[in-house]
Amino acid sequence: VGDFSAPVALDLKEYADKAVLETSAIQVEIIREPWQMRILDKKGNLVWTTRPVDIEPLRRPVVQWNPPQERWLFLHRYAYPCGLTAEGTKTAFASFDLRHDEHIYGLGEDFGRLDKRNVEHRLWIQEGFGNASPASYKQTPFYISTRGYGLYWNTSNALKYNIGSLEHTALSVVVEETDLVDFYWIYGPSMKEILPRYTAITGAPGVPPEWTFGLWMARITYDNQAQVEAVAEELRAHQIPCDVIHIDTGWYEIEWVCDLDFSHTRFPNPFEMMARLREKGFRVSLWQLPNLIIESCLFAEAAEKGYLAKRPYGKPYLLPGFLSEAGILDYSNAEAVAWIKEKFRCLFAQGAAVIKADFGEGAPPDAVYSSVKGEAMHNLFPLLYNQAVFEATEEHYGKGQGVIWARSAWAGSQRYPLHWSGDGIARYEDLACVLRSALSFGLSGFPFYSHDVGGFSGIPSPELYARWIQFGAFSSHVRCHGQPPREPWEYGGEVEGIFKRFMELRYRLLPYILTEARDCGRTSLPMLRALALEFQQDASTYGIEDEYLFGSSILVAPILDETGRRRVYLPDGAWVEYWGKQIFRGPRWIEVEAPLDRIPLFVRAGAVIPYGPLVQYVGEKVCDPLTLEL
């Protein structure tokens, strides 16, 4: 994707023991024996280095060697050098120095630690049900270091990272099933400079349409036309701002049997339904998946046309499904992509606004695909899947109007927003996991990320539901979804009032949110910004994973347990507590109390926060009056 055709001034010098390449920013040394690459900044400070072959000459005399000669001593350490296996399974590998004060972020969505130091991590996309396991739906072979560099492996094969876990002084990488070492080393020195340089390689992030920043209301599942329209009426009657109603697995004749056709009995006139909803300010999102259950007419058609992933002997590769076996659409086949995009366009013509690109983590590596090897297709599948659904949307609605609601992703999927955390559980513990995953995803080149308010599985307590919508209000996108009920009036009058208050605040903050979103698209910085990204010189921020900047000016510290209180770190500068306007000066830790109707918020002193008028949906009124809070 990146354009590297522009000339760059390089100065190459050859010496007996090394070659030195200089640019305006860095100096690259290639040591000849044993082979090693070192990169220094313009002041001569070492920024990064590969590990050489872990042996050294043994020069002391050894009596039994006759005649005396130089021998090599193996140091018996675990950080392997840069190289390839000579026999057996093809593998590429490399190790790099990991400094004592270095911290590593990225590698995609991760529900565990934000700082990846002392972590073993295998990039192999899996379903991350529960949002609390090492498995995750969205991964990317790119990480970023507090020492001022990033590193991107240009592959979709499985990778294994040992970040100080194999040897405390080394970051080691193994790429499976390949005979190619291919990575990009990206200099900053600030992490905020590295992110756009990474996306210059894999693709600039897309910015979703303005209406997507409103509330999305869903459950699993609305299953008939009357129910969908009744929820829309309730939202307007309760004066809860909302822009999207999502219909999940229940809009087909048989739930889960994805044939991209509305049930003729339960949705007798979807065109009129979506037209009426649109008049009220709602858009409709529709669920589907790439696994075509064999009872579906789409399975038969795709199998006949050869559009499914295959067994080596030519028959469709069948995966276990919820109802029965399913074939998987081969998104590496250009004809299959054109075929499914036409199906999506028929839904857009009926009035659908966005397609939920669910699943995508299950492409079998032992299947045969049209144009990609199976071992590379498993991780690549989400990117091709995201791209096809996004392009179908944009081709119908126009440039800049493309959007999907996707669960899986790989490097480059930032071009096709937007993504959500998948199927979490209604627990406070999962709320903290989702926050960590949002920050990790943002440090991987993805500005936009969402989650299911309340958790997908299980019924949240009213208090948890209230805390989750507060976090949702200060996420890039906000959607209620999961096991019913998920509508706010089902959680009691107090919680409904809290929900309404925070949605009204979010909609009034749309001038701020939309401005920040456009800036995130331009800079590749995330809407939910880890403090380490914004305050890289402050080592106290490196391990903070439970608070963040929402855009450039608002510090958010969600309440993540039942206590209603927490510690908050305020970085250097003056910070205005949002609700009471008390001024605090950082850097410092403070203890805060937050009753159920509050989330701890702090605004940078000197910031200008714009508010629009209260609306029930994006675009209901012009942004007049515009109120500025200084």
XYZ file of C-alpha atoms in Angstrom, residues 58 123 136 233 251 282 349 395 400 420 422 431 481 484 499 535 538 551 570 617:
20
model
C 37.401 -18.985 22.371
C -0.478 -14.401 16.420
C -8.331 -12.652 20.207
C -40.758 3.922 18.946
C -33.905 -11.790 10.303
C -32.712 5.449 12.301
C -31.106 -1.208 -2.213
C -19.809 1.341 -3.903
C -16.377 8.221 2.392
C -15.749 -4.246 18.029
C -16.618 -9.475 20.070
C -15.121 -4.447 31.382
C -25.925 -5.650 22.312
C -31.893 -9.588 26.070
C -28.080 6.097 30.337
C 3.128 11.132 27.470
C 6.708 10.011 31.500
C -9.242 12.293 21.731
C -2.799 12.831 36.129
C -29.973 11.512 15.930
